[in-house]
Amino acid sequence: MASTLPPIEIADASPEVRAVYDDIMRTRKIDWVNNFWKMLAHDPKTLRRTWESVKEVMAPGALDPLVKEMLYVAVSASNGCDYCIASHTAAARKAGMTDAMLMELLAVVGMANETNRLVQGLRIPVDPQFERKA
Amino acid sequence: MASTLPPIEIADASPEVRAVYDDIMRTRKIDWVNNFWKMLAHDPKTLRRTWESVKEVMAPGALDPLVKEMLYVAVSASNGCDYCIASHTAAARKAGMTDAMLMELLAVVGMANETNRLVQGLRIPVDPQFERKA
Amino acid sequence: MASTLPPIEIADASPEVRAVYDDIMRTRKIDWVNNFWKMLAHDPKTLRRTWESVKEVMAPGALDPLVKEMLYVAVSASNGCDYCIASHTAAARKAGMTDAMLMELLAVVGMANETNRLVQGLRIPVDPQFERKA
Amino acid sequence: MASTLPPIEIADASPEVRAVYDDIMRTRKIDWVNNFWKMLAHDPKTLRRTWESVKEVMAPGALDPLVKEMLYVAVSASNGCDYCIASHTAAARKAGMTDAMLMELLAVVGMANETNRLVQGLRIPVDPQFERKA
Amino acid sequence: MASTLPPIEIADASPEVRAVYDDIMRTRKIDWVNNFWKMLAHDPKTLRRTWESVKEVMAPGALDPLVKEMLYVAVSASNGCDYCIASHTAAARKAGMTDAMLMELLAVVGMANETNRLVQGLRIPVDPQFERKA
Amino acid sequence: MASTLPPIEIADASPEVRAVYDDIMRTRKIDWVNNFWKMLAHDPKTLRRTWESVKEVMAPGALDPLVKEMLYVAVSASNGCDYCIASHTAAARKAGMTDAMLMELLAVVGMANETNRLVQGLRIPVDPQFERKA
């Protein structure tokens, strides 16, 4: 399978793109850039905006980075995005996720997908107990 | 909106259904049963199987119950299941999720949905660095 | 909730739209037209094309109409389309679906959604035994 | 594409995993285990729970196994789960699905996906005739 | 249906939130703020980031704002997000979308959803003619 | 990956199928038929109905063909249908879409997917200003 556009390699990057690539490598303490960014580089504004957003969203805050990466894996599995599953599973492992944690994460993802569709198929109304009190 | 089938209330439950209802209330230390189970009760085998599965999957293990509830919310939000969002947001809060945690959780869900679709639209191949070593 | 466009009632239909409405009522042996068609009527070509397609696809063939309606419910439940779940559950019932059949149908839908996402989350390769022999 | 985790082969299975593998082969009257179970085996509890659930849900009941396999294919096609489409198409064929039945099944899946999204895009309210009578 | 969190009204906004609200009203030349922003305001960083991103993405560029709003409606219809359909249909209309354009837009959305699932159900390989030339 | 059914090549087509193939090649001014039609050909009625529908929906009308192809790409990217992304990106390019337009299109798709899920996760009610006036 060929990608829609060719990756823009580090050596071929414009200064604007290169600046983002450098920030990615510095922030993540790695010496390579993954294909996602090399494709977004065809639109430097989207590359920069997406990178700045990911950096802000995935930073430690009320949730720690491991939980955030696991949430990312959960959504990606639920959406069937193969690249995203592979890249965020790798990131979650780097952040401390074990195989046992991954298996439990996916068990929850499976269960949620199952009950989501049972609920919608049965057209179940929300119990008042679950609603926010005015 | 009427549900597809009427809820089976506690007072009207067969002994087989009532046994599951009682286990739900005992396990969750509450004195009511939410609509999801009252609808599944139309098929006692599905009621029992689903409850036993939820109990096993959501129990503490390699992941703690709060993280599991947050994963459930993330999948439900990504699938647009309104009932499931309401019920598992309530459950996650009971397990300790604050508003700040919820907002960060949803920010990750939003970001994952965004990049999942960018990745698929650009048909990006998985970097070898993300693949399992044979 | 207001719909995006107002329904075009039978009394207000152009001859072109009215002809489709009449065919719907004649084919289904009913004396009313449901909202889906009253909305599509804003584009008479789409109304006609969609009705002709539905009539052809849902007609008895290699599969009987009851199985077809149940497949329709399964997809609609999996997509969370509330209107479609309500209307095709009603149609399936008219074609003979009992509550017990509906509950089993939804149990399969739930299970399929669960295992679909487990499979994608684990990035499981297709076994050669499942592939078509060349 | 490498799977996230390596398959656990029959020869390497723990007694607990082996017991499930044996039940799968006995129930299905085959002498091999497909990759889905070999991946779930990394979490023996999820392996056992999922297998017991699939066995219960897919058994003959109010719906026969062929209809159940076709519903499984319909959901898997609608979710774009390639592995699940391949494996359940194979299972449906074993249960008697012909090519003509498969083509009609997919025509219904396509039509349902089309009208689901037309309905949601137009925000169509459910006709009272489709609602359950109180 | 109650929202998960209460809206933060203009009068109650912190200076940081108020600055974003003011920019929204100034940019869109309106004197009110819609619920989406009033909910995101519970996390001022997410409010600011999302607003800045929307402003950048939806600005005129290689595509004009009307086409962008129509793409937004198409995705929202395909995802079944009722709020997003309502709000972006309103925005597309403001940008010049007529009822006839909306109906054609939705016809394409319906058709795409239909053929997407036919393709996945049949596991159709990409023709070499559609691949990028190396 | 093998497709579920083998493609029906031009040379092997029945007269009924061949007539559709000829119309596809004539309409598109090409001398080959892509795999999508070669698979649908296993059900000549579905082949003909789908081709006639695609021809009608994608023809110039209130929207021009380029916008229609871009909407098709947007939905396909949002659904993760790889074949459809590849084939409709090719078609959109033929109709005049540049790389810059594609990148902006995908930025909108990403943003819409992000905000769709934020909205659903927060259960945001539709503002009265977005509703149709009675």
Coordinates of N, CA, C and O in Angstrom, one line a residue, chain F:
Chain F
M1 N -3.8 -10.2 0.8 CA -5.3 -10.3 1.1 C -6.1 -10.6 -0.1 O -6.0 -9.9 -1.1
A2 N -6.8 -11.7 0.0 CA -7.7 -12.1 -1.1 C -9.1 -11.4 -0.9 O -9.5 -11.4 0.2
S3 N -9.7 -11.0 -2.0 CA -11.1 -10.5 -1.8 C -12.0 -11.7 -1.5 O -11.6 -12.8 -1.7
T4 N -13.2 -11.4 -1.0 CA -14.1 -12.4 -0.7 C -14.5 -13.3 -1.9 O -14.6 -14.5 -1.9
L5 N -14.8 -12.6 -3.0 CA -15.1 -13.3 -4.3 C -14.1 -12.8 -5.3 O -13.5 -11.7 -5.2
P6 N -13.9 -13.6 -6.4 CA -12.9 -13.2 -7.4 C -13.6 -12.1 -8.3 O -14.8 -12.1 -8.4
P7 N -12.7 -11.2 -8.8 CA -13.3 -10.2 -9.7 C -13.8 -10.9 -11.0 O -13.3 -11.9 -11.4
I8 N -14.9 -10.4 -11.6 CA -15.4 -10.9 -12.9 C -14.8 -10.0 -13.9 O -15.1 -8.8 -14.0
E9 N -13.8 -10.5 -14.7 CA -13.1 -9.7 -15.7 C -14.0 -9.4 -16.9 O -15.0 -10.1 -17.1
I10 N -13.6 -8.4 -17.6 CA -14.4 -7.9 -18.8 C -14.7 -9.1 -19.7 O -15.8 -9.3 -20.2
A11 N -13.6 -9.9 -20.0 CA -13.7 -10.9 -20.9 C -14.7 -12.0 -20.5 O -15.2 -12.8 -21.3
D12 N -14.9 -12.1 -19.2 CA -15.8 -13.2 -18.7 C -17.2 -12.7 -18.3 O -18.0 -13.4 -17.8
A13 N -17.5 -11.4 -18.6 CA -18.8 -10.8 -18.2 C -19.9 -11.3 -19.0 O -19.8 -11.5 -20.2
S14 N -21.1 -11.6 -18.4 CA -22.3 -11.9 -19.1 C -22.7 -10.6 -19.8 O -22.3 -9.5 -19.5
P15 N -23.6 -10.8 -20.8 CA -24.1 -9.6 -21.6 C -24.6 -8.5 -20.6 O -24.4 -7.3 -20.8
E16 N -25.4 -8.9 -19.6 CA -26.0 -7.9 -18.7 C -24.9 -7.2 -17.9 O -25.0 -5.9 -17.8
V17 N -23.9 -7.9 -17.5 CA -22.8 -7.3 -16.7 C -22.0 -6.4 -17.7 O -21.6 -5.3 -17.4
R18 N -21.7 -7.0 -18.9 CA -20.9 -6.3 -19.9 C -21.5 -4.9 -20.2 O -20.8 -3.9 -20.4
A19 N -22.8 -4.9 -20.3 CA -23.5 -3.6 -20.7 C -23.2 -2.5 -19.6 O -23.0 -1.4 -20.0
V20 N -23.2 -2.9 -18.3 CA -22.8 -1.9 -17.3 C -21.3 -1.6 -17.4 O -21.0 -0.4 -17.3
Y21 N -20.5 -2.5 -17.6 CA -19.0 -2.2 -17.7 C -18.8 -1.2 -18.9 O -18.1 -0.3 -18.8
D22 N -19.5 -1.5 -20.0 CA -19.3 -0.6 -21.2 C -19.8 0.8 -20.8 O -19.2 1.8 -21.2
D23 N -20.9 0.9 -20.1 CA -21.4 2.2 -19.7 C -20.4 2.9 -18.8 O -20.2 4.2 -18.9
I24 N -19.8 2.2 -17.9 CA -18.8 2.8 -17.0 C -17.7 3.3 -17.8 O -17.2 4.5 -17.6
M25 N -17.2 2.5 -18.7 CA -16.0 3.0 -19.5 C -16.3 4.1 -20.4 O -15.5 5.1 -20.5
R26 N -17.5 4.1 -21.0 CA -17.9 5.2 -21.9 C -18.1 6.5 -21.1 O -17.6 7.5 -21.4
T27 N -18.8 6.4 -19.9 CA -19.1 7.5 -19.1 C -17.8 8.2 -18.6 O -17.7 9.4 -18.6
R28 N -16.9 7.3 -18.2 CA -15.7 7.9 -17.5 C -14.5 8.0 -18.6 O -13.4 8.4 -18.2
K29 N -14.8 7.7 -19.8 CA -13.8 7.8 -20.9 C -12.5 7.1 -20.5 O -11.4 7.7 -20.5
I30 N -12.6 5.8 -20.0 CA -11.5 5.0 -19.7 C -11.6 3.6 -20.3 O -12.8 3.3 -20.8
D31 N -10.6 2.9 -20.4 CA -10.7 1.5 -21.0 C -10.5 0.4 -20.0 O -10.1 -0.7 -20.4
W32 N -10.8 0.6 -18.8 CA -10.7 -0.4 -17.8 C -11.8 -0.2 -16.8 O -12.4 0.8 -16.7
V33 N -12.0 -1.3 -16.0 CA -13.1 -1.2 -15.0 C -12.4 -1.5 -13.6 O -11.7 -2.5 -13.5
N34 N -12.7 -0.7 -12.6 CA -12.0 -1.0 -11.3 C -12.7 -2.1 -10.5 O -13.8 -2.5 -10.8
N35 N -11.9 -2.6 -9.6 CA -12.3 -3.8 -8.8 C -13.7 -3.7 -8.2 O -14.4 -4.7 -8.0
F36 N -14.1 -2.5 -7.8 CA -15.4 -2.4 -7.1 C -16.5 -3.0 -8.0 O -17.3 -3.8 -7.5
W37 N -16.6 -2.6 -9.2 CA -17.6 -3.1 -10.1 C -17.4 -4.5 -10.5 O -18.4 -5.3 -10.6
K38 N -16.2 -5.0 -10.6 CA -15.9 -6.4 -10.9 C -16.3 -7.3 -9.7 O -16.5 -8.5 -9.9
M39 N -16.5 -6.8 -8.5 CA -17.0 -7.6 -7.4 C -18.5 -7.5 -7.4 O -19.1 -8.6 -7.2
L40 N -19.0 -6.3 -7.5 CA -20.5 -6.2 -7.5 C -21.1 -7.1 -8.6 O -22.3 -7.4 -8.5
A41 N -20.3 -7.3 -9.7 CA -20.9 -8.1 -10.8 C -21.4 -9.4 -10.4 O -22.1 -10.1 -11.2
H42 N -21.0 -9.9 -9.3 CA -21.6 -11.2 -8.8 C -23.1 -11.2 -8.6 O -23.7 -12.2 -8.5
D43 N -23.6 -9.9 -8.5 CA -25.0 -9.7 -8.3 C -25.4 -8.6 -9.4 O -25.4 -7.4 -9.1
P44 N -25.7 -9.0 -10.6 CA -25.9 -8.1 -11.7 C -27.0 -7.0 -11.3 O -26.8 -5.8 -11.7
K45 N -28.0 -7.3 -10.5 CA -28.9 -6.3 -10.1 C -28.3 -5.2 -9.2 O -28.6 -4.0 -9.4
T46 N -27.5 -5.7 -8.3 CA -26.8 -4.7 -7.4 C -25.8 -3.9 -8.2 O -25.6 -2.7 -8.0
L47 N -25.1 -4.6 -9.2 CA -24.2 -3.8 -10.0 C -24.9 -2.7 -10.7 O -24.5 -1.5 -10.7
R48 N -26.0 -3.0 -11.4 CA -26.7 -2.0 -12.2 C -27.3 -0.9 -11.3 O -27.1 0.2 -11.6
R49 N -27.9 -1.3 -10.2 CA -28.6 -0.3 -9.3 C -27.5 0.6 -8.7 O -27.7 1.8 -8.7
T50 N -26.4 0.1 -8.3 CA -25.4 0.9 -7.7 C -24.7 1.8 -8.7 O -24.5 3.0 -8.4
W51 N -24.5 1.3 -9.9 CA -23.9 2.2 -11.0 C -24.9 3.3 -11.4 O -24.5 4.5 -11.5
E52 N -26.1 3.0 -11.6 CA -27.1 4.0 -11.9 C -27.2 5.0 -10.8 O -27.3 6.2 -11.1
S53 N -27.2 4.6 -9.6 CA -27.2 5.5 -8.5 C -26.0 6.4 -8.4 O -26.1 7.6 -8.2
V54 N -24.9 5.8 -8.5 CA -23.6 6.6 -8.4 C -23.6 7.7 -9.6 O -23.3 8.8 -9.4
K55 N -24.0 7.2 -10.8 CA -24.1 8.1 -11.9 C -25.0 9.3 -11.6 O -24.6 10.5 -11.9
E56 N -26.1 9.0 -11.1 CA -27.1 10.1 -10.8 C -26.6 11.0 -9.7 O -26.7 12.2 -9.8
V57 N -26.1 10.4 -8.6 CA -25.7 11.2 -7.4 C -24.5 12.1 -7.7 O -24.4 13.2 -7.3
M58 N -23.5 11.6 -8.5 CA -22.3 12.3 -8.7 C -22.3 13.2 -9.9 O -21.3 13.9 -10.2
A59 N -23.4 13.2 -10.7 CA -23.5 14.1 -11.8 C -23.6 15.6 -11.4 O -24.0 15.9 -10.2
P60 N -23.2 16.5 -12.2 CA -23.3 18.0 -11.9 C -24.7 18.3 -11.6 O -25.7 17.8 -12.2
G61 N -25.0 19.2 -10.6 CA -26.3 19.6 -10.2 C -26.2 20.9 -9.4 O -25.5 21.8 -9.9
A62 N -26.8 20.9 -8.2 CA -26.6 22.1 -7.4 C -25.1 22.2 -6.9 O -24.6 23.2 -6.5
L63 N -24.5 21.0 -6.8 CA -23.0 21.0 -6.5 C -22.3 20.5 -7.7 O -22.7 19.6 -8.4
D64 N -21.0 21.0 -7.8 CA -20.3 20.5 -9.0 C -19.5 19.2 -8.6 O -19.4 18.9 -7.4
P65 N -19.1 18.4 -9.6 CA -18.5 17.1 -9.4 C -17.3 17.2 -8.5 O -17.1 16.2 -7.7
L66 N -16.5 18.2 -8.6 CA -15.3 18.3 -7.7 C -15.7 18.3 -6.2 O -15.2 17.5 -5.4
V67 N -16.7 19.1 -5.9 CA -17.1 19.2 -4.5 C -17.7 17.8 -4.1 O -17.5 17.4 -3.0
K68 N -18.5 17.2 -5.0 CA -19.0 15.9 -4.7 C -17.9 14.9 -4.4 O -18.0 14.1 -3.4
E69 N -16.9 14.9 -5.2 CA -15.8 13.9 -5.0 C -15.1 14.2 -3.6 O -14.7 13.3 -2.9
M70 N -15.0 15.5 -3.3 CA -14.3 15.8 -2.0 C -15.2 15.4 -0.9 O -14.7 14.9 0.2
L71 N -16.5 15.5 -1.0 CA -17.4 15.0 0.1 C -17.2 13.5 0.2 O -17.2 13.0 1.3
Y72 N -17.1 12.9 -0.9 CA -16.9 11.4 -0.9 C -15.6 11.0 -0.2 O -15.6 10.1 0.7
V73 N -14.6 11.7 -0.4 CA -13.3 11.5 0.2 C -13.5 11.7 1.7 O -13.0 10.9 2.6
A74 N -14.2 12.8 2.1 CA -14.3 13.2 3.5 C -15.0 12.0 4.3 O -14.6 11.7 5.4
V75 N -16.1 11.5 3.7 CA -16.8 10.5 4.4 C -16.0 9.2 4.4 O -15.9 8.5 5.5
S76 N -15.3 8.9 3.3 CA -14.5 7.6 3.3 C -13.4 7.7 4.3 O -13.0 6.7 4.9
A77 N -12.8 8.9 4.5 CA -11.7 9.0 5.4 C -12.2 8.9 6.8 O -11.6 8.2 7.7
S78 N -13.4 9.4 7.0 CA -14.0 9.4 8.4 C -14.5 7.9 8.7 O -14.5 7.6 9.9
N79 N -14.8 7.1 7.7 CA -15.1 5.7 7.9 C -13.9 4.8 7.8 O -14.1 3.6 8.1
G80 N -12.8 5.3 7.4 CA -11.6 4.4 7.4 C -11.7 3.4 6.3 O -11.2 2.3 6.4
C81 N -12.3 3.7 5.2 CA -12.4 2.8 4.0 C -11.3 3.0 3.1 O -11.3 3.9 2.2
D82 N -10.3 2.2 3.2 CA -9.0 2.4 2.4 C -9.2 2.4 0.9 O -8.7 3.3 0.2
Y83 N -9.9 1.5 0.4 CA -10.2 1.4 -1.1 C -10.9 2.7 -1.5 O -10.5 3.3 -2.6
C84 N -11.9 3.1 -0.8 CA -12.7 4.2 -1.2 C -11.9 5.5 -1.1 O -12.1 6.4 -1.9
I85 N -11.0 5.6 -0.1 CA -10.2 6.8 0.0 C -9.3 6.9 -1.2 O -9.1 7.9 -1.9
A86 N -8.7 5.7 -1.6 CA -7.7 5.7 -2.7 C -8.5 6.0 -4.0 O -8.0 6.8 -4.8
S87 N -9.6 5.4 -4.2 CA -10.3 5.6 -5.5 C -10.9 7.0 -5.7 O -10.9 7.6 -6.7
H88 N -11.5 7.5 -4.6 CA -12.1 8.8 -4.7 C -11.1 10.0 -4.6 O -11.4 11.1 -5.1
T89 N -10.0 9.7 -4.0 CA -8.9 10.7 -4.0 C -8.4 10.8 -5.5 O -8.2 12.0 -6.0
A90 N -8.3 9.7 -6.1 CA -7.9 9.7 -7.5 C -8.9 10.5 -8.4 O -8.6 11.3 -9.2
A91 N -10.2 10.2 -8.1 CA -11.3 10.8 -8.9 C -11.3 12.3 -8.6 O -11.5 13.1 -9.5
A92 N -11.1 12.7 -7.3 CA -11.1 14.1 -7.0 C -10.0 14.9 -7.7 O -10.1 16.0 -8.2
R93 N -8.8 14.2 -7.8 CA -7.7 14.8 -8.4 C -8.0 15.0 -9.9 O -7.6 16.1 -10.5
K94 N -8.6 14.0 -10.5 CA -8.9 14.1 -11.9 C -9.9 15.3 -12.1 O -9.8 16.0 -13.2
A95 N -10.7 15.6 -11.1 CA -11.7 16.7 -11.2 C -11.1 18.0 -10.8 O -11.8 19.0 -10.8
G96 N -9.8 18.0 -10.4 CA -9.1 19.3 -10.2 C -8.6 19.5 -8.8 O -8.1 20.6 -8.5
M97 N -8.7 18.5 -7.9 CA -8.2 18.7 -6.5 C -6.7 18.7 -6.5 O -6.1 17.8 -6.9
T98 N -6.1 19.7 -5.9 CA -4.7 19.8 -5.7 C -4.3 19.2 -4.4 O -5.2 18.9 -3.5
D99 N -3.0 19.0 -4.2 CA -2.5 18.5 -2.9 C -2.9 19.5 -1.7 O -3.3 19.0 -0.6
A100 N -2.9 20.8 -2.0 CA -3.2 21.8 -1.0 C -4.7 21.6 -0.6 O -5.0 21.7 0.6
M101 N -5.5 21.4 -1.6 CA -6.9 21.2 -1.3 C -7.2 19.9 -0.5 O -8.0 19.9 0.4
L102 N -6.5 18.9 -0.9 CA -6.6 17.6 -0.2 C -6.2 17.8 1.3 O -6.9 17.3 2.2
M103 N -5.1 18.5 1.5 CA -4.7 18.7 2.9 C -5.7 19.5 3.7 O -5.9 19.2 4.9
E104 N -6.3 20.5 3.1 CA -7.3 21.3 3.8 C -8.5 20.5 4.1 O -9.1 20.5 5.1
L105 N -8.9 19.7 3.1 CA -10.1 18.8 3.2 C -9.9 17.9 4.4 O -10.8 17.8 5.3
L106 N -8.7 17.3 4.5 CA -8.5 16.3 5.6 C -8.4 17.1 7.0 O -8.7 16.5 8.0
A107 N -7.9 18.3 6.9 CA -7.8 19.1 8.2 C -9.3 19.3 8.7 O -9.5 19.2 9.9
V108 N -10.2 19.6 7.8 CA -11.6 19.7 8.2 C -12.2 18.4 8.7 O -12.8 18.4 9.7
V109 N -11.9 17.3 8.0 CA -12.3 16.0 8.4 C -11.8 15.7 9.8 O -12.6 15.2 10.7
G110 N -10.6 16.0 10.1 CA -10.0 15.7 11.4 C -10.7 16.6 12.5 O -11.1 16.0 13.5
M111 N -10.8 17.8 12.2 CA -11.4 18.8 13.1 C -12.9 18.4 13.4 O -13.3 18.4 14.6
A112 N -13.6 18.0 12.4 CA -15.0 17.6 12.6 C -15.1 16.3 13.4 O -15.9 16.3 14.3
N113 N -14.2 15.4 13.2 CA -14.2 14.2 14.0 C -13.9 14.5 15.5 O -14.5 13.9 16.4
E114 N -13.0 15.5 15.6 CA -12.6 15.9 17.0 C -13.8 16.5 17.7 O -14.2 16.1 18.8
T115 N -14.4 17.5 17.1 CA -15.5 18.2 17.8 C -16.8 17.4 17.9 O -17.5 17.5 18.9
N116 N -17.0 16.5 16.9 CA -18.2 15.6 17.0 C -18.1 14.8 18.3 O -19.1 14.7 19.0
R117 N -17.0 14.3 18.7 CA -16.8 13.5 19.8 C -16.8 14.3 21.1 O -17.3 13.8 22.2
L118 N -16.2 15.5 21.1 CA -16.3 16.4 22.3 C -17.8 16.7 22.6 O -18.2 16.7 23.7
V119 N -18.5 17.0 21.5 CA -19.9 17.4 21.7 C -20.7 16.2 22.3 O -21.5 16.4 23.2
Q120 N -20.5 15.0 21.7 CA -21.2 13.9 22.2 C -20.8 13.5 23.7 O -21.7 13.2 24.5
G121 N -19.5 13.6 23.9 CA -19.0 13.3 25.3 C -19.6 14.2 26.3 O -19.8 13.8 27.5
L122 N -19.8 15.5 25.9 CA -20.3 16.4 26.9 C -21.8 16.5 26.9 O -22.4 17.3 27.6
R123 N -22.5 15.8 26.0 CA -23.9 15.7 25.8 C -24.5 17.1 25.7 O -25.4 17.5 26.4
I124 N -24.0 17.9 24.7 CA -24.4 19.3 24.5 C -25.7 19.4 23.8 O -25.9 18.9 22.7
P125 N -26.7 20.2 24.4 CA -28.0 20.4 23.7 C -27.9 21.4 22.6 O -27.1 22.3 22.7
V126 N -28.7 21.2 21.6 CA -28.7 22.1 20.4 C -29.2 23.5 20.9 O -30.3 23.6 21.5
D127 N -28.5 24.5 20.5 CA -28.9 25.9 20.8 C -30.2 26.2 20.0 O -30.2 25.8 18.8
P128 N -31.2 26.8 20.6 CA -32.4 27.2 19.8 C -32.1 27.9 18.5 O -32.8 27.8 17.5
Q129 N -31.0 28.7 18.5 CA -30.7 29.5 17.3 C -30.4 28.6 16.1 O -30.4 29.1 15.0
F130 N -30.0 27.3 16.4 CA -29.6 26.4 15.2 C -30.8 25.7 14.7 O -30.8 25.0 13.7
E131 N -32.0 25.8 15.4 CA -33.1 25.0 15.0 C -33.9 25.7 13.9 O -34.0 26.9 13.9
R132 N -34.6 24.9 13.1 CA -35.4 25.5 12.1 C -36.6 26.2 12.7 O -37.2 25.7 13.7
K133 N -36.9 27.4 12.2 CA -38.1 28.1 12.7 C -39.3 27.4 12.2 O -39.4 27.1 11.0
A134 N -40.3 27.2 13.1 CA -41.5 26.5 12.7 C -42.3 27.2 11.6 O -42.2 28.4 11.5

